XYZ file of C-alpha atoms in Angstrom:
461
model
C 85.434 135.785 48.272
C 83.631 138.499 46.255
C 80.768 139.872 48.362
C 78.121 142.550 47.807
C 76.584 144.174 50.886
C 73.383 146.157 50.453
C 72.703 148.922 52.949
C 75.110 151.278 54.729
C 73.395 150.458 58.029
C 75.188 149.926 61.317
C 75.144 146.176 60.710
C 76.102 146.546 57.046
C 79.074 148.789 57.737
C 80.224 146.658 60.656
C 80.021 143.501 58.531
C 81.875 145.189 55.659
C 84.660 146.323 57.970
C 85.031 142.829 59.388
C 85.066 141.114 55.967
C 87.568 143.589 54.512
C 89.856 142.860 57.459
C 89.507 139.148 56.664
C 90.756 139.665 53.119
C 87.483 139.558 51.161
C 86.659 141.774 48.165
C 83.642 143.770 49.356
C 81.324 146.122 47.460
C 78.854 148.236 49.443
C 75.675 149.515 47.731
C 73.290 152.183 49.027
C 71.479 155.312 47.917
C 73.763 158.371 47.510
C 74.840 160.076 50.723
C 77.831 161.894 52.169
C 78.251 159.124 54.755
C 78.526 156.510 52.017
C 81.322 158.474 50.319
C 83.223 158.709 53.599
C 82.945 154.937 54.116
C 84.683 154.388 50.784
C 87.557 156.582 51.922
C 87.825 154.923 55.333
C 87.594 151.250 54.365
C 89.358 149.300 51.653
C 86.212 148.477 49.712
C 84.295 149.565 46.636
C 81.258 151.821 47.023
C 78.410 151.960 44.501
C 75.736 154.630 44.943
C 72.225 153.953 43.693
C 69.002 152.067 44.428
C 70.293 148.598 45.462
C 67.411 146.649 43.929
C 67.885 148.018 40.402
C 69.560 145.670 37.886
C 71.810 148.452 36.520
C 73.132 149.225 40.009
C 73.793 145.562 40.805
C 75.473 145.138 37.429
C 77.785 148.104 38.071
C 78.647 146.545 41.446
C 79.913 143.426 39.673
C 76.990 141.126 40.447
C 77.924 138.815 37.536
C 81.077 137.737 39.374
C 79.777 137.856 42.946
C 79.673 134.772 45.177
C 77.559 136.162 48.015
C 75.004 138.953 48.464
C 74.069 140.189 51.941
C 71.099 142.566 52.126
C 71.091 144.600 55.359
C 69.076 147.698 54.434
C 66.405 148.953 56.833
C 63.661 148.287 54.269
C 62.652 144.633 53.982
C 61.136 145.087 50.528
C 64.427 146.414 49.125
C 66.280 143.435 50.607
C 63.815 140.973 49.099
C 63.798 142.661 45.685
C 67.601 142.799 45.564
C 67.893 139.088 46.377
C 65.286 138.191 43.766
C 67.031 140.172 41.021
C 70.447 138.913 42.102
C 69.245 135.360 41.670
C 67.198 135.815 38.496
C 69.574 138.011 36.473
C 73.016 137.313 37.898
C 72.747 133.809 39.399
C 74.508 134.863 42.600
C 74.751 131.483 44.389
C 74.134 132.615 47.977
C 71.868 135.343 49.277
C 71.319 136.398 52.903
C 68.814 139.070 53.955
C 67.875 140.876 57.130
C 64.082 140.758 57.541
C 62.342 142.497 60.444
C 58.622 142.740 59.601
C 56.667 140.211 61.707
C 54.212 139.514 58.851
C 57.031 138.222 56.659
C 58.695 136.273 59.473
C 55.467 134.537 60.508
C 55.131 132.990 57.043
C 58.828 132.786 56.206
C 58.728 129.091 55.245
C 56.254 129.807 52.443
C 57.660 133.198 51.350
C 61.367 132.424 51.149
C 63.189 129.547 49.498
C 64.279 128.136 46.125
C 60.684 128.086 44.793
C 59.665 131.490 46.206
C 61.754 134.576 47.015
C 65.284 133.191 46.568
C 66.855 133.977 49.951
C 69.041 131.263 51.448
C 69.024 132.558 55.001
C 66.910 135.081 56.909
C 68.388 137.212 59.687
C 65.729 138.462 62.133
C 67.453 140.807 64.661
C 64.486 140.866 67.042
C 64.502 137.072 67.322
C 68.282 137.030 67.805
C 68.060 139.509 70.685
C 65.197 137.564 72.248
C 67.212 134.331 72.007
C 70.245 136.029 73.572
C 68.307 137.429 76.526
C 66.556 134.096 77.094
C 69.968 132.394 77.244
C 71.129 134.963 79.817
C 68.041 134.381 81.950
C 68.715 130.637 81.849
C 72.291 131.348 82.996
C 71.673 133.969 85.709
C 74.635 136.248 86.354
C 76.351 135.706 82.995
C 77.345 138.813 81.041
C 77.216 137.062 77.703
C 76.635 133.582 76.344
C 76.762 131.916 72.930
C 75.934 128.356 71.852
C 78.177 126.159 69.681
C 78.249 122.651 68.228
C 74.471 122.427 67.764
C 73.890 123.727 71.294
C 76.084 121.170 73.077
C 78.745 123.683 74.136
C 78.660 127.288 75.275
C 81.084 130.137 75.678
C 80.000 132.276 78.616
C 81.360 135.380 80.296
C 80.865 136.420 83.907
C 82.194 139.007 86.318
C 83.663 137.579 89.493
C 81.891 138.854 92.605
C 81.698 138.271 96.332
C 80.214 134.912 97.143
C 81.916 133.154 94.248
C 83.473 129.905 95.476
C 86.812 130.500 93.763
C 87.371 134.168 94.633
C 91.034 134.572 95.626
C 92.058 131.220 94.129
C 93.894 130.459 90.902
C 91.825 130.705 87.729
C 92.879 127.154 86.819
C 90.748 125.906 89.737
C 87.685 126.667 87.619
C 88.659 123.835 85.289
C 88.682 121.464 88.268
C 84.913 121.955 88.625
C 84.421 119.546 85.731
C 86.386 117.578 83.186
C 84.652 119.404 80.348
C 85.525 123.007 81.295
C 88.121 125.220 79.642
C 88.975 128.790 80.682
C 89.466 130.944 77.589
C 90.388 134.424 78.808
C 90.550 136.721 81.820
C 90.111 140.489 81.669
C 91.173 142.818 84.472
C 90.561 146.548 84.207
C 89.365 145.968 80.636
C 92.689 144.397 79.594
C 93.402 140.703 78.879
C 95.605 139.026 81.483
C 98.594 137.001 80.244
C 99.184 133.569 81.785
C 95.665 133.886 83.201
C 95.445 130.286 84.450
C 98.005 131.089 87.153
C 96.399 134.400 88.116
C 94.292 134.687 91.259
C 90.636 135.434 90.636
C 89.824 138.928 91.925
C 86.538 140.716 92.387
C 85.336 142.412 89.151
C 87.547 140.217 86.941
C 85.766 139.244 83.725
C 86.283 135.598 82.875
C 85.392 133.665 79.717
C 84.981 129.901 79.764
C 83.791 127.072 77.518
C 81.883 124.079 78.827
C 79.054 121.676 78.112
C 75.779 123.571 78.234
C 74.366 121.183 80.807
C 77.225 122.078 83.194
C 77.307 125.820 82.621
C 75.278 126.745 85.707
C 77.493 124.772 88.096
C 80.633 126.283 86.539
C 79.170 129.754 86.877
C 78.630 129.100 90.584
C 82.405 129.061 91.040
C 82.585 132.679 89.845
C 79.588 134.332 91.488
C 76.635 133.524 93.743
C 73.621 132.348 91.764
C 70.078 133.352 92.594
C 67.633 131.256 90.604
C 64.546 132.537 92.406
C 63.139 134.650 89.561
C 59.422 135.414 89.639
C 58.767 138.803 88.028
C 60.300 140.350 84.904
C 59.552 143.864 83.668
C 60.092 144.872 80.038
C 60.284 148.521 78.964
C 59.150 149.293 75.425
C 56.530 148.208 72.930
C 59.035 147.176 70.262
C 58.989 143.928 68.285
C 61.789 142.682 70.565
C 59.543 143.361 73.578
C 56.643 141.494 71.995
C 58.784 138.442 71.314
C 60.330 138.452 74.793
C 57.034 139.029 76.614
C 55.370 136.123 74.837
C 58.217 133.707 75.601
C 58.791 134.825 79.198
C 55.108 134.836 80.149
C 55.117 131.038 79.899
C 57.501 130.857 82.869
C 57.329 134.147 84.775
C 55.042 136.979 85.742
C 55.705 139.649 83.092
C 54.988 143.378 83.104
C 55.424 145.493 79.968
C 55.639 149.297 79.938
C 55.047 151.474 76.849
C 54.680 155.268 76.968
C 52.935 155.726 73.606
C 49.160 155.005 73.921
C 48.732 153.722 70.350
C 51.727 151.434 70.598
C 50.598 150.230 74.036
C 47.229 149.296 72.516
C 48.949 147.442 69.671
C 51.033 145.480 72.179
C 47.971 144.709 74.288
C 46.126 143.378 71.227
C 49.145 141.328 70.198
C 49.560 139.775 73.649
C 45.888 139.386 74.584
C 46.236 135.603 74.628
C 48.912 135.846 77.352
C 48.894 136.969 80.983
C 51.313 139.861 80.378
C 50.359 143.041 82.286
C 50.513 146.112 80.004
C 51.149 149.603 81.426
C 50.976 152.859 79.440
C 53.553 155.032 81.178
C 57.115 156.348 81.048
C 59.432 153.544 82.250
C 61.815 156.117 83.783
C 59.080 157.889 85.818
C 60.055 157.333 89.445
C 56.496 157.914 90.701
C 55.166 155.214 88.369
C 57.976 152.845 89.391
C 57.047 153.253 93.044
C 53.253 153.220 92.620
C 53.176 150.053 90.505
C 55.932 148.301 92.500
C 58.100 147.964 89.408
C 61.063 147.958 91.768
C 59.971 144.497 92.953
C 61.006 142.986 89.615
C 63.809 140.434 89.619
C 64.874 141.360 86.067
C 64.396 144.587 84.129
C 64.770 144.519 80.335
C 65.073 147.946 78.684
C 64.012 147.260 75.106
C 62.529 150.512 73.774
C 63.658 151.881 70.410
C 65.397 154.790 72.154
C 68.839 154.199 73.721
C 68.564 157.143 76.117
C 65.278 155.868 77.515
C 66.784 152.405 77.932
C 69.811 153.731 79.810
C 67.884 156.146 82.076
C 65.156 153.630 82.928
C 67.815 151.040 83.791
C 69.511 153.566 86.085
C 66.202 154.363 87.805
C 65.358 150.697 88.411
C 68.853 149.981 89.717
C 68.644 152.856 92.184
C 65.288 151.755 93.598
C 66.132 148.072 93.614
C 68.990 145.703 92.842
C 67.169 144.028 89.966
C 69.386 142.650 87.228
C 69.213 144.911 84.188
C 69.468 144.051 80.489
C 69.817 147.213 78.419
C 69.582 147.313 74.630
C 71.959 149.906 73.160
C 72.300 150.532 69.437
C 74.450 153.691 69.432
C 78.089 152.821 70.162
C 78.751 156.322 71.542
C 76.603 155.413 74.570
C 78.598 152.321 75.479
C 81.036 154.160 77.753
C 78.184 155.813 79.637
C 76.310 152.542 79.952
C 79.293 150.500 81.127
C 78.855 151.762 84.684
C 77.955 149.468 87.565
C 74.314 150.530 87.263
C 73.810 148.392 84.161
C 74.474 144.678 84.417
C 74.351 143.569 80.795
C 74.521 145.607 77.605
C 72.739 143.967 74.682
C 73.954 145.015 71.226
C 71.690 144.289 68.225
C 74.636 145.128 65.970
C 76.901 142.453 67.484
C 74.140 139.843 67.413
C 73.255 140.605 63.788
C 76.845 140.650 62.532
C 77.619 137.435 64.423
C 74.669 135.684 62.786
C 75.605 137.023 59.354
C 79.194 135.842 59.740
C 78.077 132.420 60.931
C 75.982 131.983 57.800
C 78.730 133.049 55.428
C 80.602 129.910 56.562
C 83.974 130.152 54.926
C 87.386 128.689 55.741
C 85.866 125.988 57.943
C 84.060 128.453 60.217
C 80.821 126.910 61.470
C 79.867 129.579 63.993
C 81.236 132.896 65.163
C 80.094 135.281 67.876
C 81.452 138.714 68.723
C 82.182 139.469 72.378
C 83.233 142.709 74.094
C 81.488 144.842 71.471
C 83.338 143.197 68.609
C 86.863 143.325 70.033
C 86.950 139.604 70.892
C 85.438 136.583 69.234
C 84.421 133.004 69.933
C 84.432 130.610 66.971
C 83.644 127.004 66.071
C 86.000 125.491 63.493
C 85.369 122.296 61.550
C 88.682 120.473 61.025
C 88.891 118.776 57.647
C 91.602 116.954 55.715
C 94.247 114.302 56.308
C 97.747 114.115 57.749
C 99.102 115.039 54.304
C 96.732 117.906 53.506
C 96.284 119.438 56.974
C 98.673 121.465 59.112
C 97.056 120.205 62.331
C 95.571 116.716 61.837
C 97.611 114.112 63.686
C 99.443 116.770 65.680
C 99.367 117.725 69.344
C 98.712 121.219 70.653
C 102.410 121.770 71.433
C 103.275 121.063 67.786
C 101.063 123.914 66.527
C 102.076 127.566 66.432
C 98.855 129.332 67.378
C 98.404 133.019 66.515
C 98.893 135.474 69.364
C 95.833 135.982 71.552
C 94.146 132.683 70.584
C 93.030 130.176 73.227
C 91.594 126.772 72.311
C 88.639 125.437 74.273
C 86.873 122.097 73.870
C 86.465 119.665 70.963
C 83.461 117.615 69.901
C 84.379 114.354 68.212
C 81.264 112.463 67.225
C 79.231 112.088 70.429
C 82.202 112.876 72.664
C 83.298 116.180 74.179
C 87.063 116.317 74.681
C 89.308 118.684 76.537
C 92.544 119.627 74.784
C 95.581 118.363 76.679
C 99.183 117.616 75.789
C 98.321 114.109 74.539
C 95.311 114.877 72.346
C 95.840 114.757 68.581
C 93.492 116.554 66.192
C 91.460 114.383 63.825
C 89.433 114.883 60.657
C 85.849 115.769 61.608
C 86.690 117.426 64.927
C 84.778 120.579 65.822
C 86.967 122.966 67.792
C 86.033 125.969 69.968
C 88.505 128.850 70.032
C 88.524 132.298 71.627
C 90.359 135.311 70.199
C 91.118 138.335 72.364
C 91.914 140.095 69.072
C 89.431 139.137 66.349
C 91.892 140.321 63.683
C 93.821 137.094 64.262
C 90.946 135.023 62.873
C 92.389 135.116 59.372
C 95.615 133.501 60.623
C 93.721 130.963 62.726
C 91.492 129.766 59.881
C 94.494 129.539 57.551
C 96.227 127.307 60.100
C 93.289 124.886 60.431
C 91.983 124.721 56.864
C 93.292 122.046 54.450
C 95.933 122.896 51.891
C 94.657 123.781 48.422
C 95.299 120.318 46.926
C 92.980 118.542 49.398
C 89.993 116.761 47.789
C 87.186 115.990 50.281
C 85.560 112.555 50.350
C 81.886 112.597 49.476
């Protein structure tokens, strides 16, 4: 596929690197910079320097022959203008844009669409992060979670700890907790374990599993003790992510929000005046403030300021005064090693969430949904199986008849209203939706090639 990406942002570069590795022809457009030149030397893609929304720049990037445009610049107006010109002048069939300004998002249904600004899909990072954290709160103790098959199935990750029912037993015992559970991977000391189903579950092991969403909490209870008694949640930062989270969480919990900048604190207070959120104007890493206002009594602490250092330090301070579960937003990858200590429970990456959503909306080679785990090193995907016994390499076959790429584990299947576990007798059928986990996301190209129909297949309409 020929793809234009606008914006040499963290998300734009990460997406470009992923798509190049998947065999796509990628062109990256941004205003001239030394960093942009270096990207062209590092990645196998074409770089065009110039204002991305100008027709001459898009034309020089090959917009006439482009199948997809993805606008990821930090300026919403540039993204919208580029999509409009791409549609009007070059008839690019699909356009995806990252939009962050709340004013645009509030009225997105009227602003964007075939009869308005021609953007096929909007990516709102703040909403994605809020959704992710809400899912983690609903599955207490999970390190990461992603929904598949219209929300029927989940892939979740958790770290085994004392009090887990299956500590010291074989990993395969986790699948005995329910007929619709499949273990996907086990990591020990940051490395994937081979033949993990026969390994004994040890403390600090990181385990990935797929199950029906309705059963996810009971499955998680086999890995770690679950404390569902959550009353108070504290959020650090007056960012748009904080606003979105505070509004949602205040419907279920007591919420405190801390912002050090007086003007921003006032803006947040005005925005949330119709809620019962308590607003504090203070430094979230000030130990005296933490003690005076009993911030340490919080059950969850969400560090969501726009500064990674503040998020990390405030999470450390809360963890040392209390054992509250911490969610820490980190944008700079160089901080990941520092933040991976035991004093931070869950690292939240806007980059991974944004790239995952972008990839899911590109939808090529039968991919319905993809989500990056372990900071992009691993991946969970939903594949739609299409074709017939003649046109497909997998339809009508059993799992033992298929040569899966290295590092790929298959999870569950949805077939109509049924959820099926893959066993030695199951045969794949047209219309199945399959969950798979890749410990090496570079194998995705081989996996999709295996499951997609051969080129002569003609779908039935």
